[in-house]
C-alpha positions as YAML, in Angstrom:
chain: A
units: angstrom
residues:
- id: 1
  name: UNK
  ca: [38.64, 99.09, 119.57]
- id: 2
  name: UNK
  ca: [36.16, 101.33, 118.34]
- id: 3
  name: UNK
  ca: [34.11, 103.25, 121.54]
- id: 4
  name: UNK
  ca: [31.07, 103.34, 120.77]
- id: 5
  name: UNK
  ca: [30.77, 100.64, 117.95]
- id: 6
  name: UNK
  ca: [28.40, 97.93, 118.47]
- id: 7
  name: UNK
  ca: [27.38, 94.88, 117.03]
- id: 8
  name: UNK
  ca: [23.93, 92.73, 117.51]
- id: 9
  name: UNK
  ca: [24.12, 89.36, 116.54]
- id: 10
  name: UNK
  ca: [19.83, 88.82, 115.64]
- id: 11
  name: UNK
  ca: [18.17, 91.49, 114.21]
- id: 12
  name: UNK
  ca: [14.49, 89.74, 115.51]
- id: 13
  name: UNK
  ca: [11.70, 91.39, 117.61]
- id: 14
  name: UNK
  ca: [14.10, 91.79, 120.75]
- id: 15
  name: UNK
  ca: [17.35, 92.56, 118.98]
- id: 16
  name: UNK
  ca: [15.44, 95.59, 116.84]
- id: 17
  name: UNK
  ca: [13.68, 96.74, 120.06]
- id: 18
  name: UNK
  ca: [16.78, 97.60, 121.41]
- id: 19
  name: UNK
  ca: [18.23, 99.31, 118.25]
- id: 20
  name: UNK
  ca: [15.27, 101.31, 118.13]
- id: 21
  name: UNK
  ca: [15.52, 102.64, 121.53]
- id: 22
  name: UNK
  ca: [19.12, 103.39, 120.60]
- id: 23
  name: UNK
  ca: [18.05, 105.43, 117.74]
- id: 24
  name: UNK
  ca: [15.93, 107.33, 119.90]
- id: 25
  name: UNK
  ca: [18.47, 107.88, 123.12]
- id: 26
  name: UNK
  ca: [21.36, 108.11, 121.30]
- id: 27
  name: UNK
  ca: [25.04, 107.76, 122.56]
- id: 28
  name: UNK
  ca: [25.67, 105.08, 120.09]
- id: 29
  name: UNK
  ca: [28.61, 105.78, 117.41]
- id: 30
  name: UNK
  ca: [28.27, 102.82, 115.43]
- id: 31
  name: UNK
  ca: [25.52, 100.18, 115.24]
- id: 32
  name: UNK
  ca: [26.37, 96.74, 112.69]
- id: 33
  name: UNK
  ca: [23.53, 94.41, 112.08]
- id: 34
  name: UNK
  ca: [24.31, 90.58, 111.77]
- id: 35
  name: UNK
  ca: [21.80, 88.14, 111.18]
- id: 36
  name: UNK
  ca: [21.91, 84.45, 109.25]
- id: 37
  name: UNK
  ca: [18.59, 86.64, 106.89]
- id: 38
  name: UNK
  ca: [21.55, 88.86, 105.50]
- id: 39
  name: UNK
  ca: [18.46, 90.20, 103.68]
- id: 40
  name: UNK
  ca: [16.41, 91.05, 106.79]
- id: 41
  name: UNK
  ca: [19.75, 92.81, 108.54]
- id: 42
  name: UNK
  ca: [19.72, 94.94, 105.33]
- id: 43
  name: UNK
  ca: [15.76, 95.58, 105.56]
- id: 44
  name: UNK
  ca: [16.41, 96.67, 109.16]
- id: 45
  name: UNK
  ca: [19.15, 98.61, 108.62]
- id: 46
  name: UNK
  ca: [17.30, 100.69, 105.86]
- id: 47
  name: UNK
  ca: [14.31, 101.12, 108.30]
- id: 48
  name: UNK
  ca: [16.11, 102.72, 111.51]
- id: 49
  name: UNK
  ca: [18.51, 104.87, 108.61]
- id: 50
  name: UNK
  ca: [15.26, 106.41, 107.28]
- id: 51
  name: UNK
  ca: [14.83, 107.93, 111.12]
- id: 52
  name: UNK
  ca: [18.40, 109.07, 111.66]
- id: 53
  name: UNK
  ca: [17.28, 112.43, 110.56]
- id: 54
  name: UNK
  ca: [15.08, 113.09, 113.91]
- id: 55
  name: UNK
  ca: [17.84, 111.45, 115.61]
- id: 56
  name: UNK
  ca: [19.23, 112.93, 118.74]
- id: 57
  name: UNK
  ca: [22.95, 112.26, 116.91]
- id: 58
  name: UNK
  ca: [24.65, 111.01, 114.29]
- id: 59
  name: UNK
  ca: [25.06, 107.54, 114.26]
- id: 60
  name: UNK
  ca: [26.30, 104.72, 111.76]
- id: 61
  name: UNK
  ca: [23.47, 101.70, 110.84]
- id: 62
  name: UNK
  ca: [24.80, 99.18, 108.27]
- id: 63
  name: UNK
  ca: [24.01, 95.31, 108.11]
- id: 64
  name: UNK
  ca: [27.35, 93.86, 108.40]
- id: 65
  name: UNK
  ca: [28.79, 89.90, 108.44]
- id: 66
  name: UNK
  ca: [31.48, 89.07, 111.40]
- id: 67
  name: UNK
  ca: [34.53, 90.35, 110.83]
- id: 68
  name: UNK
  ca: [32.91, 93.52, 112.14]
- id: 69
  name: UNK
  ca: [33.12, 92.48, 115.90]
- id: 70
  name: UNK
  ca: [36.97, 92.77, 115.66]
- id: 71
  name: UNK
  ca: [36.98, 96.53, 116.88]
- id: 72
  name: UNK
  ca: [33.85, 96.44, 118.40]
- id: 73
  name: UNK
  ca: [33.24, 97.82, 122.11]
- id: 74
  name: UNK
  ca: [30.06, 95.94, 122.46]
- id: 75
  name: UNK
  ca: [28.73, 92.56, 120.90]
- id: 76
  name: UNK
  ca: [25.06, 92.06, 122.19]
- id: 77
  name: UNK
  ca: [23.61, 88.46, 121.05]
- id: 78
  name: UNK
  ca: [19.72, 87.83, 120.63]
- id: 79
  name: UNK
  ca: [19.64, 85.23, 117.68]
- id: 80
  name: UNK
  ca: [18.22, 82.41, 119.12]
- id: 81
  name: UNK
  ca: [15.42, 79.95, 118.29]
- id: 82
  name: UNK
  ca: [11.92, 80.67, 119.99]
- id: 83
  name: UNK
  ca: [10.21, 77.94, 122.35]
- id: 84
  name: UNK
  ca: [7.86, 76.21, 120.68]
- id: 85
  name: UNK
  ca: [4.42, 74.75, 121.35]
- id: 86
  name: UNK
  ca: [5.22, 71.22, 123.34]
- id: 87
  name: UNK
  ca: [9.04, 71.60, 123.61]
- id: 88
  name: UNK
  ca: [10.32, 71.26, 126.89]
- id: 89
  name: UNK
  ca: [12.56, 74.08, 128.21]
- id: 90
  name: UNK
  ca: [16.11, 71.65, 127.98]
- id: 91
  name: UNK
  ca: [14.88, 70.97, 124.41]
- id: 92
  name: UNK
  ca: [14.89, 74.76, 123.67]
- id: 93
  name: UNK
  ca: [18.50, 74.90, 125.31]
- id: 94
  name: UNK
  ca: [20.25, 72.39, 123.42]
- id: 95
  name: UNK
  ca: [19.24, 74.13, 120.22]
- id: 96
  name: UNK
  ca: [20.27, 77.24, 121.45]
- id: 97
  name: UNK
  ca: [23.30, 76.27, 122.72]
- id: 98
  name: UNK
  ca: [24.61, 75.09, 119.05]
- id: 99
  name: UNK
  ca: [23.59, 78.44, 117.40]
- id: 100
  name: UNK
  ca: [25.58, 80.09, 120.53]
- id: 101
  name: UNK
  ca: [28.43, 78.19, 120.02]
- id: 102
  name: UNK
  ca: [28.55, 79.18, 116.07]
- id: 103
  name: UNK
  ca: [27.80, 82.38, 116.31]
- id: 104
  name: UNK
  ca: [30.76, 82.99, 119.92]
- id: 105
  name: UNK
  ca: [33.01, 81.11, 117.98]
- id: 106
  name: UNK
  ca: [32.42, 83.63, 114.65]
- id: 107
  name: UNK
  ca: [32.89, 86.71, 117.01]
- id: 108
  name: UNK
  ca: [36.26, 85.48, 118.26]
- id: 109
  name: UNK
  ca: [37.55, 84.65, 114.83]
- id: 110
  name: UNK
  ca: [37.57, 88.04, 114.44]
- id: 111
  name: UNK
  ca: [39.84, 89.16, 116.99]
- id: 112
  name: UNK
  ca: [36.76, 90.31, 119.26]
- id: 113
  name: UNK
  ca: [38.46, 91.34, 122.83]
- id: 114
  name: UNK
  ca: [35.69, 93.42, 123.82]
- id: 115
  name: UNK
  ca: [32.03, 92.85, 126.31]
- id: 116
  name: UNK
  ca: [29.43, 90.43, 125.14]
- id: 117
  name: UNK
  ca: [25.75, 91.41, 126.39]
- id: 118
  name: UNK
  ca: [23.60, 87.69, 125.61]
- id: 119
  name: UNK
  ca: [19.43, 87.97, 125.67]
- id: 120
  name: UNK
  ca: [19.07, 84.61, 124.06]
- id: 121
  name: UNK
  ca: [17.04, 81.97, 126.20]
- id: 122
  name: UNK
  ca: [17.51, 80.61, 128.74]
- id: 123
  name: UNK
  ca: [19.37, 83.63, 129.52]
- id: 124
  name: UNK
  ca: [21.80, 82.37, 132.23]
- id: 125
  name: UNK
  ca: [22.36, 78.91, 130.09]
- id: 126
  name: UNK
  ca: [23.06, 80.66, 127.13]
- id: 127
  name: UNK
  ca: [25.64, 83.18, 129.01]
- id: 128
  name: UNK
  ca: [28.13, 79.89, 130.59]
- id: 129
  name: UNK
  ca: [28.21, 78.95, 126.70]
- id: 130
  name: UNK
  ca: [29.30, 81.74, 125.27]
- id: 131
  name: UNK
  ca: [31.49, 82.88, 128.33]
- id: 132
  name: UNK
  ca: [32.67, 78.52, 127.75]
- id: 133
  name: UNK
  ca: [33.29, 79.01, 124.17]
- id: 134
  name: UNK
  ca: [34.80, 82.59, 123.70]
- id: 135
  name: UNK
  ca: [37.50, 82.29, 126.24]
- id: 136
  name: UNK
  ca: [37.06, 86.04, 126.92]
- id: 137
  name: UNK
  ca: [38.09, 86.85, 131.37]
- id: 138
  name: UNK
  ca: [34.75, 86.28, 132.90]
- id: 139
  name: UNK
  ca: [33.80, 89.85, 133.62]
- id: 140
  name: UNK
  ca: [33.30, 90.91, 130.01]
- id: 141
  name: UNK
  ca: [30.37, 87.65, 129.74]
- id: 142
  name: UNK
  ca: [27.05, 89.23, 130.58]
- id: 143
  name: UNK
  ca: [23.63, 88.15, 130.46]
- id: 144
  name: UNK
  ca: [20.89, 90.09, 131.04]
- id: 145
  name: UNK
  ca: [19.61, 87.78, 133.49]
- id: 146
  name: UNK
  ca: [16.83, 89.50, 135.87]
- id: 147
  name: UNK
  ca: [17.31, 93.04, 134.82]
- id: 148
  name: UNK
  ca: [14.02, 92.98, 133.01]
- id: 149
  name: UNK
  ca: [12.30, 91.19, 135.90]
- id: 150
  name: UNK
  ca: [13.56, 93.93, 137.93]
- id: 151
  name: UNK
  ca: [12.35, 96.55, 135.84]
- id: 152
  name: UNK
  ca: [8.86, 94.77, 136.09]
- id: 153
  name: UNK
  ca: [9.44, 94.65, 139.76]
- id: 154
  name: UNK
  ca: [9.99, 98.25, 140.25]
- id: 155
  name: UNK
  ca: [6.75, 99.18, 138.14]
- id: 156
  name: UNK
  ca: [4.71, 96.91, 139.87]
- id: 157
  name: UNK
  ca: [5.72, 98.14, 143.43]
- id: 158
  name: UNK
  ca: [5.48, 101.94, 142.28]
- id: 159
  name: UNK
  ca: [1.98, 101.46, 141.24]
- id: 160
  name: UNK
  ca: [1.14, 99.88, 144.02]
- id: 161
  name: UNK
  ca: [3.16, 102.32, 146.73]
- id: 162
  name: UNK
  ca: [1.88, 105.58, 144.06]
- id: 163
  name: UNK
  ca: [5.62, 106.70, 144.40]
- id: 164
  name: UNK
  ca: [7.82, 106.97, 141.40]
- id: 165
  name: UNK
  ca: [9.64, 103.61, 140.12]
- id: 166
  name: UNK
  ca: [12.72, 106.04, 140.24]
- id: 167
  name: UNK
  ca: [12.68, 105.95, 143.77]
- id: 168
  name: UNK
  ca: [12.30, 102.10, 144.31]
- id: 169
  name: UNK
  ca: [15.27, 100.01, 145.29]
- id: 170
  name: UNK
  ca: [14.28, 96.51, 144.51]
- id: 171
  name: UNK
  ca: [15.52, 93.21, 142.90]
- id: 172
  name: UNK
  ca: [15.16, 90.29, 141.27]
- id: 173
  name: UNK
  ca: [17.59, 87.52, 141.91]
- id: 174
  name: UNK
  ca: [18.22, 83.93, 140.62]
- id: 175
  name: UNK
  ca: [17.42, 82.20, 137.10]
- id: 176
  name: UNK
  ca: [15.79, 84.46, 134.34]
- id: 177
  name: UNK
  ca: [12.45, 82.36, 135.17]
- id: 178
  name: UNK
  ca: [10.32, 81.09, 137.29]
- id: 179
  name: UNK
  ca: [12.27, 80.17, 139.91]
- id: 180
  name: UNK
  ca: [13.46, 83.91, 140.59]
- id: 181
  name: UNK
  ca: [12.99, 85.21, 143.83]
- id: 182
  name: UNK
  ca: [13.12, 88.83, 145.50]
- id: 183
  name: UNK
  ca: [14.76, 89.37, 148.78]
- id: 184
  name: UNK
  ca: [12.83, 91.37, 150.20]
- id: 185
  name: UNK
  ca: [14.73, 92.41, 153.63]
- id: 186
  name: UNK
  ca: [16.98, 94.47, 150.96]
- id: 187
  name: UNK
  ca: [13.60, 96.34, 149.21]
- id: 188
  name: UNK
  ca: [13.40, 99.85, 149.73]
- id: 189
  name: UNK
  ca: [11.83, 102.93, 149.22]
- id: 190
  name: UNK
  ca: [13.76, 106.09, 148.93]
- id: 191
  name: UNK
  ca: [15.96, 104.99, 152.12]
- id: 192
  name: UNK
  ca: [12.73, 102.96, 153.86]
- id: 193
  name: UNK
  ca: [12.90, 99.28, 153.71]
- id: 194
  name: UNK
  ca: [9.20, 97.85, 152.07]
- id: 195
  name: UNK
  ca: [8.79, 95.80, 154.61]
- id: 196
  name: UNK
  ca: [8.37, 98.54, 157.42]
- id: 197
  name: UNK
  ca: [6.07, 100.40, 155.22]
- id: 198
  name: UNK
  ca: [3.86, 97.77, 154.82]
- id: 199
  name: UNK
  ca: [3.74, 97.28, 158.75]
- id: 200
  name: UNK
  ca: [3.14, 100.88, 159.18]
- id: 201
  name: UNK
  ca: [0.65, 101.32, 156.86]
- id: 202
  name: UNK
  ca: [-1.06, 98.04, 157.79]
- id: 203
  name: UNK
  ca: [-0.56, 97.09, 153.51]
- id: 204
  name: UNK
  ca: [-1.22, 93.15, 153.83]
- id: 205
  name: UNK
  ca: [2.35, 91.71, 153.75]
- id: 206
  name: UNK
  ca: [0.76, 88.42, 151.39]
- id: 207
  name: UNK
  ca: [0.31, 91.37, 148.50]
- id: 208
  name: UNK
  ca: [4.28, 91.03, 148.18]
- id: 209
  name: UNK
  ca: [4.29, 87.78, 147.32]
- id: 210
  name: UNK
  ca: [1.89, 88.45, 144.29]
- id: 211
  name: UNK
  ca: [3.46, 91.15, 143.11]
- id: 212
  name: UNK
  ca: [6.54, 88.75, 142.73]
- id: 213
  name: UNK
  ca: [3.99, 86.09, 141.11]
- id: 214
  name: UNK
  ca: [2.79, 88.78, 138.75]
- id: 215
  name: UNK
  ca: [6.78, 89.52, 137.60]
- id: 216
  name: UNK
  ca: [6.89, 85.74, 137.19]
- id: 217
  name: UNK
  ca: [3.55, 85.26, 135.23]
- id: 218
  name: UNK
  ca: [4.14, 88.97, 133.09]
- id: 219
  name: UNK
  ca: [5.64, 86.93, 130.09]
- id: 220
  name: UNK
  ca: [3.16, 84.70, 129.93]
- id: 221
  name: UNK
  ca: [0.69, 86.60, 130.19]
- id: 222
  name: UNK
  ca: [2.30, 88.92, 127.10]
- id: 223
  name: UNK
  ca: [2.89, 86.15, 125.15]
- id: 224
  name: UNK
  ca: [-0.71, 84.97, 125.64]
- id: 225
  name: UNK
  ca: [-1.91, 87.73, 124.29]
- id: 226
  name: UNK
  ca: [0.02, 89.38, 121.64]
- id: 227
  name: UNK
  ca: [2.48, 86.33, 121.28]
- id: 228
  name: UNK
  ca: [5.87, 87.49, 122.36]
- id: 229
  name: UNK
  ca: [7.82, 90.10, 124.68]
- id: 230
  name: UNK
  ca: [10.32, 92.60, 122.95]
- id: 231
  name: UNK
  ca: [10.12, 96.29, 124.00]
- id: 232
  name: UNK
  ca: [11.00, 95.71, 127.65]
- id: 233
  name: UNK
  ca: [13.94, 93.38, 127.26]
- id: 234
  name: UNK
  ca: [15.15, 95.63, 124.47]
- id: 235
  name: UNK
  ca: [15.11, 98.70, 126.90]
- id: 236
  name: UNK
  ca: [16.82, 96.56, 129.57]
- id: 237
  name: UNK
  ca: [19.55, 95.67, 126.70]
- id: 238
  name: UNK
  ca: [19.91, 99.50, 126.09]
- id: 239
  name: UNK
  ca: [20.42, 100.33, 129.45]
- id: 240
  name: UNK
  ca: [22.96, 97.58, 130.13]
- id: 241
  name: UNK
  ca: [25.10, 98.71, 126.90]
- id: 242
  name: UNK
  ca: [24.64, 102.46, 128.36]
- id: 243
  name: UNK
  ca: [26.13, 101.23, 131.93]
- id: 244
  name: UNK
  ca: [29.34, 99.83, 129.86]
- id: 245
  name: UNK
  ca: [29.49, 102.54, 127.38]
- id: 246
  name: UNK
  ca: [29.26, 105.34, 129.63]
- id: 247
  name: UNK
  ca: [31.54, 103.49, 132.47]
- id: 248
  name: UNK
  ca: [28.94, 103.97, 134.69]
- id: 249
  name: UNK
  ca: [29.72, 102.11, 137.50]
- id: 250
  name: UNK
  ca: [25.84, 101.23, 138.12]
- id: 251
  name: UNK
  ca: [24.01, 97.95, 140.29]
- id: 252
  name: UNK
  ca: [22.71, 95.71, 137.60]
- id: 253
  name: UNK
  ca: [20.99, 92.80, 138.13]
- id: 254
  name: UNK
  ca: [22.81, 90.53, 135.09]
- id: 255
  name: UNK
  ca: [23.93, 86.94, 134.83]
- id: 256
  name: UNK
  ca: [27.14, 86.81, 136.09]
- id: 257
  name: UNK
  ca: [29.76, 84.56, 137.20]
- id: 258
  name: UNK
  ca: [29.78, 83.39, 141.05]
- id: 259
  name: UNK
  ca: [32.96, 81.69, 141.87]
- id: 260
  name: UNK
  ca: [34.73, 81.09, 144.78]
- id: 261
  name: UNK
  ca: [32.13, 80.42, 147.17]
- id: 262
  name: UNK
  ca: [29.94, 83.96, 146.17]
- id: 263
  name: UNK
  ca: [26.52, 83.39, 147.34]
- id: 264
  name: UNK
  ca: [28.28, 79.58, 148.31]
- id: 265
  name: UNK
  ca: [28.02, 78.67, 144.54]
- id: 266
  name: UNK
  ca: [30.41, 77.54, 141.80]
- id: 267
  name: UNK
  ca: [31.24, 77.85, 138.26]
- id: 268
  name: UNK
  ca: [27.52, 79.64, 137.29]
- id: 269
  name: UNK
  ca: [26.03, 82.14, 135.58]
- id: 270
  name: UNK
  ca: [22.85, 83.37, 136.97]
- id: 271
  name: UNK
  ca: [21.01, 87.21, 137.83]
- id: 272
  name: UNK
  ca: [22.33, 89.06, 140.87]
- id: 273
  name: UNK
  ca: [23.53, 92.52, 141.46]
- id: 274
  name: UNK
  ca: [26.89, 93.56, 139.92]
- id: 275
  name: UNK
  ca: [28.29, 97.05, 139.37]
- id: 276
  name: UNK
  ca: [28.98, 97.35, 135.72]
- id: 277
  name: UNK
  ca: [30.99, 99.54, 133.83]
- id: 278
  name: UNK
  ca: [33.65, 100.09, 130.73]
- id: 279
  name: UNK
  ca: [35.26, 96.77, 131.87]
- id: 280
  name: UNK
  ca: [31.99, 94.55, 131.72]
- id: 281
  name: UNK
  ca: [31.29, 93.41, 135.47]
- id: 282
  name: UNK
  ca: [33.51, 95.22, 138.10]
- id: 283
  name: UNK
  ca: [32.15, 93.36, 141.08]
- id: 284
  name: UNK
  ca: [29.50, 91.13, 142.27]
- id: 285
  name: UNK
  ca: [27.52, 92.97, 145.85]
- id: 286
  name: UNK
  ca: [26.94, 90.01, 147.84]
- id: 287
  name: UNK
  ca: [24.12, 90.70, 149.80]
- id: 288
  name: UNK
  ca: [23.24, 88.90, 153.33]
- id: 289
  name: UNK
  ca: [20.74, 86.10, 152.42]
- id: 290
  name: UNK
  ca: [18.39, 84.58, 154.97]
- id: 291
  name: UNK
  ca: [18.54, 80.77, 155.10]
- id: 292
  name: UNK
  ca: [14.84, 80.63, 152.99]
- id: 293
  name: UNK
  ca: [16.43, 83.07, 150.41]
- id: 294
  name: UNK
  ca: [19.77, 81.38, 150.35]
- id: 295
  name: UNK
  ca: [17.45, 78.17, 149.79]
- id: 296
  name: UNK
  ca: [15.91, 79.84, 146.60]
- id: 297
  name: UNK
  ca: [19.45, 81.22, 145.10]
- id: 298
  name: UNK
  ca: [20.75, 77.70, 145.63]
- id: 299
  name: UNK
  ca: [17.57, 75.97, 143.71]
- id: 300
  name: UNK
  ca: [17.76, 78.22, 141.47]
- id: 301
  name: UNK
  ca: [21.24, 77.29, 140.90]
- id: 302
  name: UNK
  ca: [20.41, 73.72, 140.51]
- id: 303
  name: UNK
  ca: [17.93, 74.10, 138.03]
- id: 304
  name: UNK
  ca: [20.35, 75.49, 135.67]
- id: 305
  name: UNK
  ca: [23.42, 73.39, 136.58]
- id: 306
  name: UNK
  ca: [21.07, 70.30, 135.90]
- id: 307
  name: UNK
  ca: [20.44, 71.21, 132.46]
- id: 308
  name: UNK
  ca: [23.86, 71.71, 131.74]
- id: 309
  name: UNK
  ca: [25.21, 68.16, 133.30]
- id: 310
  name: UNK
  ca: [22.57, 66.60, 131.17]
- id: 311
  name: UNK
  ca: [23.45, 67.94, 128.06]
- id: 312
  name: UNK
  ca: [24.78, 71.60, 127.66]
- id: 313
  name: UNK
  ca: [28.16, 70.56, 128.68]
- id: 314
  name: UNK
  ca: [28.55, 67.86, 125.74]
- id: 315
  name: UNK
  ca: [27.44, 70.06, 123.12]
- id: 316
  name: UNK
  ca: [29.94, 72.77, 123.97]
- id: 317
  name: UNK
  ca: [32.55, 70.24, 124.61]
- id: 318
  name: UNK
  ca: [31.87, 68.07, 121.09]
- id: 319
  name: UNK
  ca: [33.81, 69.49, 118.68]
...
């Protein structure tokens, strides 16, 4: 295994938001472009290599096929059809879940024994696929589930407080959508929870719940008006990659697996927070739910598992 190598699978809007950023943080060895428009991974690749000059470090772009992710560290997957006008959001699964399966089951045909990082929607569908059809331990499947979200969270509180989003401890749980949910008895400031500062500061405690409705409506909202959503998510892929990379040991809000009566679910993939590092997910932090949070986690939950009884389950399964 190559450290530092890494592979994205989609070299679209999201996918080349993210390789930007990596150009410009650096800390990347190796980057290999795969996409079914060999010609468009080529176009990309030529792009970033023009800027590798006012690069931080030196780093290796090439478009690549495959056979690449056999010594990669890091496989990150955002290929993936778009939603389109009038199709439902089980519609836009089933197609994604057959360009999953191809493209998982072209990774491990390499020999790939390293973390996968999946962006493609619906994020926590998308992540029981490939974690279904690779094989790989659990812990080295992650999606970014509600780290975005989070990130929108934090922005949105820290304009409203005025305090730096640095200093805001804050998260979004559940399905990458809109049945996400932030627990707020967990929030804090610095080492304050939000909820006490909004009692002693006499902030109207209904203004948390549309901050949470403005996380939930941003995408829409972006989409509306410039037609899709790439430079956030691909920051939120960088910084996931970064937390693996660098063995960082960091709270992440990702899709990951609850098993075993976490959360008192089974067999799912959905956004909570994990500590992640060189190993992929090193442990889920179970927080203490109240029964109307616990409530939202478990309908959240149930939205995804019914998708997959209905028909994610018997496209992974038909051979």
């Amino acid at each position: 295994m190559k450290k530092g190598k890494i592979v994205l699978v989609g070299t679209g809007f999201v996918g080349m938001s993210m390789a930007f950023s990596m150009l410009n943080r650096g800390g990347i060895n190796e980057l290999v472009l795969i996409d079914v428009d060999k010609d468009k991974a080529i176009g990309e690749e030529m792009d970033l290599a023009h800027g590798l000059p006012y690069a931080p470090q030196k780093m290796v772009i090439k478009a690549g096929d495959y056979n690449e992710c056999k010594d990669a560290q890091i496989v990150v997957i955002t290929a993936g059809a778009a939603q389109k006008p009038g199709q439902t959001r089980l519609e836009l699964a089933e197609v994604n879940t057959k360009i999953m399966k191809s493209i998982t089951t072209q990774i491990m045909e390499s020999g790939f024994n390293g973390i996968i990082i999946v962006a493609s929607n619906p994020v926590d569908l998308m992540t029981y696929v490939v974690a279904k059809v690779s094989g790989l331990p659990k812990n080295q499947i992650i999606g970014s589930g509600t780290v975005l979200d989070t990130a929108r969270l934090r922005y949105m509180l820290a304009d409203y407080f005025k305090i730096s989003s640095k200093n805001i401890h804050a998260y979004i749980m559940g399905e990458h959508g809109d049945s996400s949910f932030v627990p707020w008895k967990h929030a804090y400031i610095g080492c304050k929870r939000v909820i006490d500062i909004m009692k002693d500061n006499n902030y109207q405690i209904d203004d948390l719940d549309k901050i949470h409705k403005g996380v939930v409506n941003a995408a829409y909202e972006i989409i509306e008006k410039k037609k899709a959503t790439y430079y956030g998510i691909g920051m939120a892929l960088n910084r996931i990659v970064r937390a693996v990379l660098d063995n960082e040991n960091s709270i992440l809000t990702v899709s990951t697996y609850l098993h075993d009566g976490i959360y008192g679910q089974d067999d799912i993939y959905i956004g909570v927070p994990a500590i992640i590092n060189s190993k992929g997910v090193r442990e889920i932090l179970e927080l203490e739910l109240d029964e109307e949070t616990s409530k939202k986690l478990a309908d959240s939950c149930n939205i995804i598992r019914k998708m997959r009884n209905d028909s994610i389950d018997k496209i992974i399964d038909n051979s």
